[in-house]
CSV table of C-alpha atoms and ligand atoms in Angstrom, one decimal:
chain,number,residue,atom,x,y,z
A,381,UNK,CA,-143.4,286.2,124.5
A,382,UNK,CA,-142.2,284.7,121.2
A,383,UNK,CA,-138.7,283.2,121.1
A,384,UNK,CA,-136.0,285.3,119.5
A,385,UNK,CA,-135.1,283.6,116.1
A,386,UNK,CA,-131.3,283.1,116.8
A,387,UNK,CA,-131.5,279.9,118.9
A,388,UNK,CA,-128.4,278.0,118.0
A,389,UNK,CA,-125.6,278.5,120.5
A,390,UNK,CA,-122.0,277.2,121.1
A,391,UNK,CA,-119.8,277.2,124.2
A,392,UNK,CA,-116.4,278.9,123.8
A,393,UNK,CA,-114.1,277.5,126.5
A,394,UNK,CA,-113.5,280.1,129.2
A,395,UNK,CA,-116.7,282.1,128.6
A,396,UNK,CA,-119.4,282.3,131.2
A,397,UNK,CA,-122.2,281.0,129.0
A,398,UNK,CA,-122.8,279.7,125.5
A,399,UNK,CA,-123.0,282.4,122.8
A,400,UNK,CA,-125.1,282.6,119.7
A,401,UNK,CA,-123.7,280.9,116.5
A,402,UNK,CA,-124.4,284.1,114.6
A,403,UNK,CA,-122.3,287.0,115.9
A,404,UNK,CA,-122.5,290.6,114.9
A,405,UNK,CA,-119.3,291.8,113.2
A,406,UNK,CA,-118.7,295.5,113.5
A,407,UNK,CA,-115.9,296.4,111.1
A,408,UNK,CA,-118.3,298.3,108.8
A,409,UNK,CA,-119.8,300.1,111.9
A,410,UNK,CA,-116.3,301.6,112.4
A,411,UNK,CA,-116.6,303.2,109.0
A,412,UNK,CA,-113.0,302.8,107.9
A,413,UNK,CA,-112.7,301.0,104.5
A,414,UNK,CA,-116.5,300.9,104.4
A,415,UNK,CA,-117.4,304.4,103.2
A,416,UNK,CA,-117.6,306.2,106.6
A,417,UNK,CA,-119.5,305.7,109.9
A,418,UNK,CA,-123.2,306.2,110.6
A,419,UNK,CA,-123.5,306.0,114.4
A,420,UNK,CA,-127.3,306.2,114.8
A,421,UNK,CA,-127.8,303.2,112.5
A,422,UNK,CA,-124.9,301.4,114.1
A,423,UNK,CA,-126.3,301.6,117.6
A,424,UNK,CA,-129.8,300.6,116.3
A,425,UNK,CA,-128.2,297.7,114.5
A,426,UNK,CA,-126.5,296.4,117.7
A,427,UNK,CA,-129.8,296.7,119.6
A,428,UNK,CA,-131.7,294.9,116.9
A,429,UNK,CA,-129.0,292.1,116.9
A,430,UNK,CA,-129.5,291.7,120.7
A,431,UNK,CA,-133.3,291.6,120.2
A,432,UNK,CA,-133.1,288.7,117.7
A,433,UNK,CA,-131.0,286.7,120.1
A,434,UNK,CA,-127.4,287.5,119.0
A,435,UNK,CA,-125.2,287.3,122.1
A,436,UNK,CA,-121.7,287.8,120.6
A,437,UNK,CA,-120.4,291.0,119.2
A,438,UNK,CA,-117.0,291.0,117.4
A,439,UNK,CA,-115.0,294.3,117.1
A,440,UNK,CA,-111.4,295.5,117.0
A,441,UNK,CA,-109.4,298.6,117.9
A,442,UNK,CA,-108.4,299.1,114.3
A,443,UNK,CA,-112.0,299.2,113.0
A,444,UNK,CA,-112.4,302.9,112.6
A,445,UNK,CA,-109.3,303.4,114.9
A,446,UNK,CA,-111.3,303.0,118.1
A,447,UNK,CA,-114.6,304.1,116.7
A,448,UNK,CA,-116.2,300.6,116.4
A,449,UNK,CA,-115.3,299.8,120.0
A,450,UNK,CA,-116.7,303.1,121.2
A,451,UNK,CA,-120.0,302.5,119.4
A,452,UNK,CA,-120.2,298.9,120.8
A,453,UNK,CA,-119.5,300.3,124.3
A,454,UNK,CA,-122.1,302.9,124.0
A,455,UNK,CA,-124.7,300.5,122.6
A,456,UNK,CA,-124.1,298.0,125.4
A,457,UNK,CA,-124.6,300.4,128.3
A,458,UNK,CA,-127.1,298.6,130.6
A,459,UNK,CA,-126.9,295.4,128.6
A,460,UNK,CA,-123.3,294.3,129.1
A,461,UNK,CA,-124.3,291.1,131.0
A,462,UNK,CA,-126.4,289.9,128.0
A,463,UNK,CA,-123.5,289.9,125.5
A,464,UNK,CA,-120.1,288.5,125.1
A,465,UNK,CA,-117.6,290.9,123.6
A,466,UNK,CA,-114.9,289.6,121.3
A,467,UNK,CA,-112.2,292.2,120.4
A,468,UNK,CA,-108.7,292.1,119.1
A,469,UNK,CA,-105.1,293.1,119.7
A,470,UNK,CA,-101.9,293.3,117.8
A,471,UNK,CA,-102.4,295.9,115.1
A,472,UNK,CA,-100.9,299.4,115.5
A,473,UNK,CA,-101.2,302.6,113.5
A,474,UNK,CA,-99.7,306.1,113.4
A,475,UNK,CA,-101.3,309.4,112.4
A,476,UNK,CA,-101.6,308.2,108.8
A,477,UNK,CA,-104.0,305.5,109.8
A,478,UNK,CA,-102.1,302.8,108.0
A,479,UNK,CA,-102.3,299.7,110.2
A,480,UNK,CA,-99.2,297.5,110.9
A,481,UNK,CA,-98.6,294.5,113.0
A,482,UNK,CA,-97.4,294.9,116.6
A,483,UNK,CA,-97.9,292.2,119.2
A,484,UNK,CA,-95.2,293.3,121.6
A,485,UNK,CA,-96.0,293.2,125.3
A,486,UNK,CA,-95.9,297.0,125.5
A,487,UNK,CA,-98.5,297.3,122.7
A,488,UNK,CA,-100.7,294.7,124.3
A,489,UNK,CA,-100.6,296.4,127.7
A,490,UNK,CA,-101.6,299.7,126.1
A,491,UNK,CA,-104.3,298.2,123.8
A,492,UNK,CA,-106.1,296.3,126.6
A,493,UNK,CA,-106.6,299.5,128.6
A,494,UNK,CA,-107.7,301.5,125.6
A,495,UNK,CA,-110.2,298.7,124.6
A,496,UNK,CA,-111.6,298.4,128.1
A,497,UNK,CA,-112.1,302.1,128.3
A,498,UNK,CA,-113.8,302.4,124.9
A,499,UNK,CA,-115.9,299.4,125.5
A,500,UNK,CA,-117.0,300.7,128.9
A,501,UNK,CA,-116.3,297.4,130.6
A,502,UNK,CA,-113.8,295.9,133.0
A,503,UNK,CA,-113.3,292.6,131.2
A,504,UNK,CA,-113.3,291.3,127.6
A,505,UNK,CA,-114.8,287.9,127.0
A,506,UNK,CA,-112.7,286.8,124.0
A,507,UNK,CA,-109.4,288.6,123.2
A,508,UNK,CA,-107.9,287.7,119.8
A,509,UNK,CA,-104.6,288.4,118.2
A,510,UNK,CA,-105.7,290.1,115.0
A,511,UNK,CA,-102.8,289.1,112.8
A,512,UNK,CA,-99.6,287.2,113.6
A,513,UNK,CA,-96.5,289.4,114.1
A,514,UNK,CA,-93.3,287.6,113.2
A,515,UNK,CA,-91.1,290.4,114.6
A,516,UNK,CA,-92.1,289.5,118.2
A,517,UNK,CA,-91.3,286.1,119.7
A,518,UNK,CA,-94.6,284.2,120.1
A,519,UNK,CA,-93.7,283.4,123.7
A,520,UNK,CA,-93.7,287.1,124.6
A,521,UNK,CA,-97.1,287.7,123.0
A,522,UNK,CA,-98.7,284.6,124.4
A,523,UNK,CA,-97.3,285.1,128.0
A,524,UNK,CA,-98.5,288.7,128.1
A,525,UNK,CA,-102.0,287.6,127.0
A,526,UNK,CA,-102.0,284.8,129.5
A,527,UNK,CA,-101.2,287.3,132.3
A,528,UNK,CA,-104.3,289.3,131.2
A,529,UNK,CA,-106.4,286.2,131.8
A,530,UNK,CA,-104.9,285.7,135.2
A,531,UNK,CA,-105.6,289.3,136.0
A,532,UNK,CA,-109.3,288.9,135.1
A,533,UNK,CA,-109.2,291.4,132.3
A,534,UNK,CA,-109.8,288.7,129.7
A,535,UNK,CA,-111.8,285.5,130.0
A,536,UNK,CA,-110.6,283.6,126.9
A,537,UNK,CA,-107.9,284.0,124.2
A,538,UNK,CA,-108.2,283.6,120.5
A,539,UNK,CA,-106.1,284.2,117.3
A,540,UNK,CA,-107.0,285.4,113.9
A,541,UNK,CA,-105.3,284.8,110.5
A,542,UNK,CA,-102.9,282.3,112.2
A,543,UNK,CA,-101.4,279.2,110.6
A,544,UNK,CA,-101.3,275.9,112.3
A,545,UNK,CA,-97.6,276.3,113.2
A,546,UNK,CA,-98.4,279.7,114.7
A,547,UNK,CA,-101.2,278.3,116.8
A,548,UNK,CA,-99.0,275.4,117.9
A,549,UNK,CA,-96.4,277.9,119.1
A,550,UNK,CA,-99.0,280.0,120.9
A,551,UNK,CA,-100.5,277.1,122.7
A,552,UNK,CA,-97.1,276.3,124.3
A,553,UNK,CA,-97.4,279.4,126.4
A,554,UNK,CA,-101.1,280.2,126.8
A,555,UNK,CA,-104.5,278.5,126.5
A,556,UNK,CA,-106.1,279.0,123.1
A,557,UNK,CA,-109.9,278.8,122.9
A,558,UNK,CA,-110.9,280.2,119.5
A,559,UNK,CA,-109.6,281.0,116.0
A,560,UNK,CA,-110.9,283.5,113.5
A,561,UNK,CA,-110.1,282.7,109.9
A,562,UNK,CA,-111.9,284.0,106.7
A,563,UNK,CA,-114.5,281.4,105.7
A,564,UNK,CA,-117.4,281.5,103.3
A,565,UNK,CA,-118.7,279.6,100.2
A,566,UNK,CA,-116.0,281.3,98.1
A,567,UNK,CA,-113.1,281.3,100.5
A,568,UNK,CA,-112.5,277.8,101.8
A,569,UNK,CA,-108.8,277.4,102.4
A,570,UNK,CA,-109.3,276.8,106.2
A,571,UNK,CA,-111.2,273.6,105.6
A,572,UNK,CA,-107.9,271.8,104.9
A,573,UNK,CA,-106.0,272.6,108.1
A,574,UNK,CA,-107.7,275.0,110.5
A,575,UNK,CA,-111.1,273.2,110.6
A,576,UNK,CA,-109.6,269.7,111.6
A,577,UNK,CA,-107.2,271.4,114.0
A,578,UNK,CA,-110.0,273.3,115.7
A,579,UNK,CA,-112.0,270.1,116.1
A,580,UNK,CA,-109.0,268.3,117.5
A,581,UNK,CA,-108.2,271.1,120.1
A,582,UNK,CA,-111.7,272.2,120.9
A,583,UNK,CA,-111.4,275.6,119.4
A,584,UNK,CA,-114.5,277.6,118.4
A,585,UNK,CA,-114.2,279.0,114.8
A,586,UNK,CA,-115.4,282.6,114.3
A,587,UNK,CA,-115.8,282.5,110.5
A,588,UNK,CA,-115.2,286.0,109.2
A,589,UNK,CA,-116.8,287.4,106.0
A,590,UNK,CA,-119.5,284.7,105.8
A,591,UNK,CA,-121.2,286.9,103.1
A,592,UNK,CA,-117.9,287.4,101.3
A,593,UNK,CA,-118.0,291.2,101.8
A,594,UNK,CA,-121.5,291.3,100.4
A,595,UNK,CA,-121.1,289.1,97.3
A,596,UNK,CA,-123.2,286.4,98.9
A,597,UNK,CA,-125.9,288.8,99.9
A,598,UNK,CA,-127.3,288.4,96.4
A,599,UNK,CA,-127.8,292.1,95.9
A,600,UNK,CA,-124.7,292.8,93.7
A,601,UNK,CA,-124.8,293.1,90.0
A,602,UNK,CA,-122.3,293.8,87.2
A,603,UNK,CA,-123.2,297.5,87.6
A,604,UNK,CA,-122.4,297.6,91.4
A,605,UNK,CA,-119.7,300.3,92.0
A,606,UNK,CA,-117.6,300.9,95.1
A,607,UNK,CA,-116.2,304.2,96.4
A,608,UNK,CA,-112.5,304.9,96.9
A,609,UNK,CA,-112.8,304.4,100.7
A,610,UNK,CA,-114.3,300.9,100.2
A,611,UNK,CA,-112.1,297.9,100.5
A,612,UNK,CA,-113.9,296.1,97.7
A,613,UNK,CA,-112.3,298.6,95.2
A,614,UNK,CA,-109.0,296.7,95.9
A,615,UNK,CA,-110.5,293.3,96.2
A,616,UNK,CA,-109.6,291.1,93.2
A,617,UNK,CA,-113.0,289.2,93.4
A,618,UNK,CA,-114.7,292.5,92.5
A,619,UNK,CA,-112.5,293.2,89.4
A,620,UNK,CA,-112.9,291.9,85.8
A,621,UNK,CA,-112.8,289.1,84.7
A,622,UNK,CA,-113.4,287.5,88.0
A,623,UNK,CA,-116.3,289.6,89.1
A,624,UNK,CA,-118.4,288.1,86.3
A,625,UNK,CA,-117.5,284.6,87.3
A,626,UNK,CA,-118.4,285.1,91.0
A,627,UNK,CA,-121.7,286.8,89.9
A,628,UNK,CA,-122.5,283.8,87.7
A,629,UNK,CA,-122.0,281.5,90.8
A,630,UNK,CA,-124.2,283.8,92.8
A,631,UNK,CA,-127.0,283.5,90.3
A,632,UNK,CA,-126.7,279.7,90.3
A,633,UNK,CA,-126.5,279.5,94.1
A,634,UNK,CA,-129.5,281.8,94.3
A,635,UNK,CA,-131.6,279.4,92.1
A,636,UNK,CA,-130.4,276.4,94.1
A,637,UNK,CA,-131.3,278.0,97.4
A,638,UNK,CA,-134.8,279.0,96.2
A,639,UNK,CA,-135.6,275.8,94.3
A,640,UNK,CA,-134.3,273.3,96.8
A,641,UNK,CA,-135.0,275.0,100.1
A,642,UNK,CA,-137.3,278.1,99.4
A,643,UNK,CA,-134.5,280.2,100.9
A,644,UNK,CA,-132.5,283.3,100.0
A,645,UNK,CA,-128.8,283.1,98.9
A,646,UNK,CA,-127.9,285.0,102.1
A,647,UNK,CA,-129.6,282.4,104.3
A,648,UNK,CA,-127.9,279.6,102.3
A,649,UNK,CA,-124.5,281.2,102.8
A,650,UNK,CA,-124.9,281.5,106.5
A,651,UNK,CA,-126.5,278.0,106.9
A,652,UNK,CA,-123.6,276.6,104.9
A,653,UNK,CA,-121.0,278.1,107.3
A,654,UNK,CA,-122.9,276.9,110.4
A,655,UNK,CA,-123.2,273.3,109.0
A,656,UNK,CA,-119.5,272.9,108.5
A,657,UNK,CA,-118.3,272.4,112.1
A,658,UNK,CA,-117.9,274.2,115.4
A,659,UNK,CA,-118.4,277.5,113.6
A,660,UNK,CA,-119.8,281.0,114.4
A,661,UNK,CA,-120.8,283.1,111.5
A,662,UNK,CA,-119.5,286.7,112.0
A,663,UNK,CA,-122.2,288.6,110.1
A,664,UNK,CA,-121.2,292.1,109.1
A,665,UNK,CA,-124.3,294.3,109.4
A,666,UNK,CA,-124.5,298.0,109.9
A,667,UNK,CA,-128.2,298.9,109.4
A,668,UNK,CA,-131.0,297.5,111.6
A,669,UNK,CA,-133.1,296.4,108.6
A,670,UNK,CA,-130.2,294.0,107.7
A,671,UNK,CA,-130.7,291.9,110.9
A,672,UNK,CA,-134.1,290.4,110.3
A,673,UNK,CA,-132.7,288.1,107.6
A,674,UNK,CA,-130.9,286.0,110.3
A,675,UNK,CA,-134.1,284.2,111.0
A,676,UNK,CA,-134.0,282.6,107.6
A,677,UNK,CA,-130.7,280.9,108.4
A,678,UNK,CA,-132.0,279.1,111.4
A,679,UNK,CA,-133.9,275.8,111.8
A,680,UNK,CA,-132.8,273.9,108.7
A,681,UNK,CA,-129.7,272.1,107.4
A,682,UNK,CA,-127.9,271.2,104.2
A,683,UNK,CA,-127.6,267.6,103.2
A,684,UNK,CA,-124.4,265.9,101.8
A,685,UNK,CA,-126.1,266.0,98.4
A,686,UNK,CA,-126.8,269.7,98.8
A,687,UNK,CA,-123.1,270.3,99.6
A,688,UNK,CA,-122.0,268.3,96.5
A,689,UNK,CA,-124.3,270.3,94.3
A,690,UNK,CA,-123.0,273.6,95.7
A,691,UNK,CA,-119.4,272.4,95.1
A,692,UNK,CA,-120.3,271.6,91.5
A,693,UNK,CA,-121.7,275.1,91.0
A,694,UNK,CA,-118.6,276.7,92.4
A,695,UNK,CA,-116.3,274.5,90.2
A,696,UNK,CA,-118.3,275.2,87.1
A,697,UNK,CA,-118.6,279.0,87.5
A,698,UNK,CA,-115.3,280.1,89.0
A,699,UNK,CA,-112.3,278.9,86.9
A,700,UNK,CA,-109.7,281.1,88.7
A,701,UNK,CA,-110.7,281.5,92.4
A,702,UNK,CA,-108.8,284.0,94.6
A,703,UNK,CA,-108.6,284.3,98.4
A,704,UNK,CA,-108.9,287.2,100.7
A,705,UNK,CA,-105.1,287.7,100.9
A,706,UNK,CA,-105.4,291.3,99.8
A,707,UNK,CA,-106.6,292.3,103.3
A,708,UNK,CA,-103.3,291.3,105.1
A,709,UNK,CA,-101.7,294.3,106.7
A,710,UNK,CA,-97.9,294.9,106.3
A,711,UNK,CA,-95.3,293.4,108.6
A,712,UNK,CA,-95.9,289.6,108.2
B,1095,LIG,P1,-119.7,289.9,105.5
B,1095,LIG,O1,-120.4,289.8,106.8
B,1095,LIG,O2,-119.4,288.7,104.8
B,1095,LIG,O3,-120.4,290.9,104.5
B,1095,LIG,C1,-120.8,292.2,104.9
B,1095,LIG,C2,-121.6,292.7,103.7
B,1095,LIG,O4,-122.9,292.0,103.7
B,1095,LIG,C3,-121.9,294.2,103.6
B,1095,LIG,O5,-121.6,294.6,102.3
B,1095,LIG,C4,-123.4,294.3,103.8
B,1095,LIG,O6,-124.0,295.2,103.0
B,1095,LIG,C5,-123.9,292.9,103.4
B,1095,LIG,N1,-125.1,292.5,104.2
B,1095,LIG,C6,-125.2,292.3,105.6
B,1095,LIG,N2,-126.4,292.0,105.9
B,1095,LIG,C7,-127.2,292.1,104.8
B,1095,LIG,C8,-128.5,291.9,104.5
B,1095,LIG,N3,-129.4,291.5,105.4
B,1095,LIG,N4,-128.9,292.0,103.2
B,1095,LIG,C9,-128.1,292.4,102.2
B,1095,LIG,N5,-126.7,292.6,102.5
B,1095,LIG,C10,-126.3,292.4,103.7
B,1095,LIG,O7,-118.3,290.6,105.6
B,1095,LIG,P2,-117.4,291.5,106.6
B,1095,LIG,O8,-118.2,292.6,107.1
B,1095,LIG,O9,-116.1,291.7,105.9
B,1095,LIG,O10,-117.1,290.5,107.8
B,1095,LIG,C11,-117.9,290.3,108.9
B,1095,LIG,C12,-117.1,290.6,110.2
B,1095,LIG,O11,-116.0,289.7,110.3
B,1095,LIG,C13,-116.5,292.0,110.4
B,1095,LIG,O12,-117.4,292.9,110.7
B,1095,LIG,C14,-115.4,291.7,111.4
B,1095,LIG,O13,-116.0,291.6,112.7
B,1095,LIG,C15,-114.9,290.3,111.0
B,1095,LIG,N6,-113.7,290.4,110.2
B,1095,LIG,C16,-112.5,290.0,110.7
B,1095,LIG,C17,-111.3,290.0,110.0
B,1095,LIG,C18,-110.1,289.6,110.6
B,1095,LIG,O14,-109.0,289.8,110.1
B,1095,LIG,N7,-110.1,289.0,111.8
B,1095,LIG,C19,-111.4,290.4,108.6
B,1095,LIG,C20,-112.6,290.8,108.1
B,1095,LIG,C21,-113.8,290.7,108.8
B,1095,LIG,P3,-123.8,296.8,103.2
B,1095,LIG,O15,-122.5,297.1,102.6
B,1095,LIG,O16,-125.0,297.4,102.5
B,1095,LIG,O17,-123.8,297.1,104.7
């Protein structure tokens, strides 16, 4: 039997075994903010991901308001022991489906039961606070989560979109094993603080948006349009004049990837994330044909010269970079 292409793994503290350094992100699979769900393709995508060697699936209750977790649960029937599930906690919503932050003990206690039911499992490998909630004392959030670890419902804890100060506060009351910030060639803020902090405290970094919501897939052009129920309609990177700047960077990075390494831009974008530290690239795919491209990101590395050349392209093409702050839900 030939070896599955995704061979690189990383051990997240607390988990039973190492996980693949490419994880499947399932926000788009939930449909919400991505133009609606397509369950058959979603399940086939998860199965294809497992077949190529992906052993970590990231989801969240808010992705499709339960739908993404339900699809992951359905897809993993009979295969649960082959995969680590990372899900999240701490976003709430009412009937209007407008998420807001809520990391109160009562919300956590409700969410864990809902997630376990939807995911058809009796434990979650990695349970991450989705966004910090300053209306709840960190001690209450962290101690409630730590109790879930003691009860065996969760193996390891993580946080997402947290600052260093918020992680320091969390770690006073519960063990922290992973952090999930945005990170890709165009969104690099975490290099300054979270990356060194993660190295220092042995945290795995689940880098979200490694393809920058599709910009780094190489398939977008100035003519690409997004529907009203597509988050990129509100993303400042995809509006003029910045969209043209980012597309120019995409073209130059594409040439660089092809000429220097014989690779696609997509492979370069994922390889770059994996070469930066204790990272996992959270690849957002929703159709099985998107998965095969992971093979191209394995088995090679970028040199220091390559990274300098990439930085020069970014500096030249993008005079006014912007981060992913537009995604933050209310209630900071
Ligand atoms: P992403 O992975 O950077 O990009 C997804 C985009 O890449 C989609 O537009 C998709 O195209 C495209 N794509 C994927 N595979 C492709 C292929 N083989 N060829 C061409 N295009 C391809 O961004 P993301 O989905 O925003 O983020 C990934 C995951 O990170 C999410 O699913 C979620 O698990 C996590 N996340 C977490 C947070 C947080 O706050 N913690 C926030 C955002 C994301 P199509 O549109 O055609 O499918």
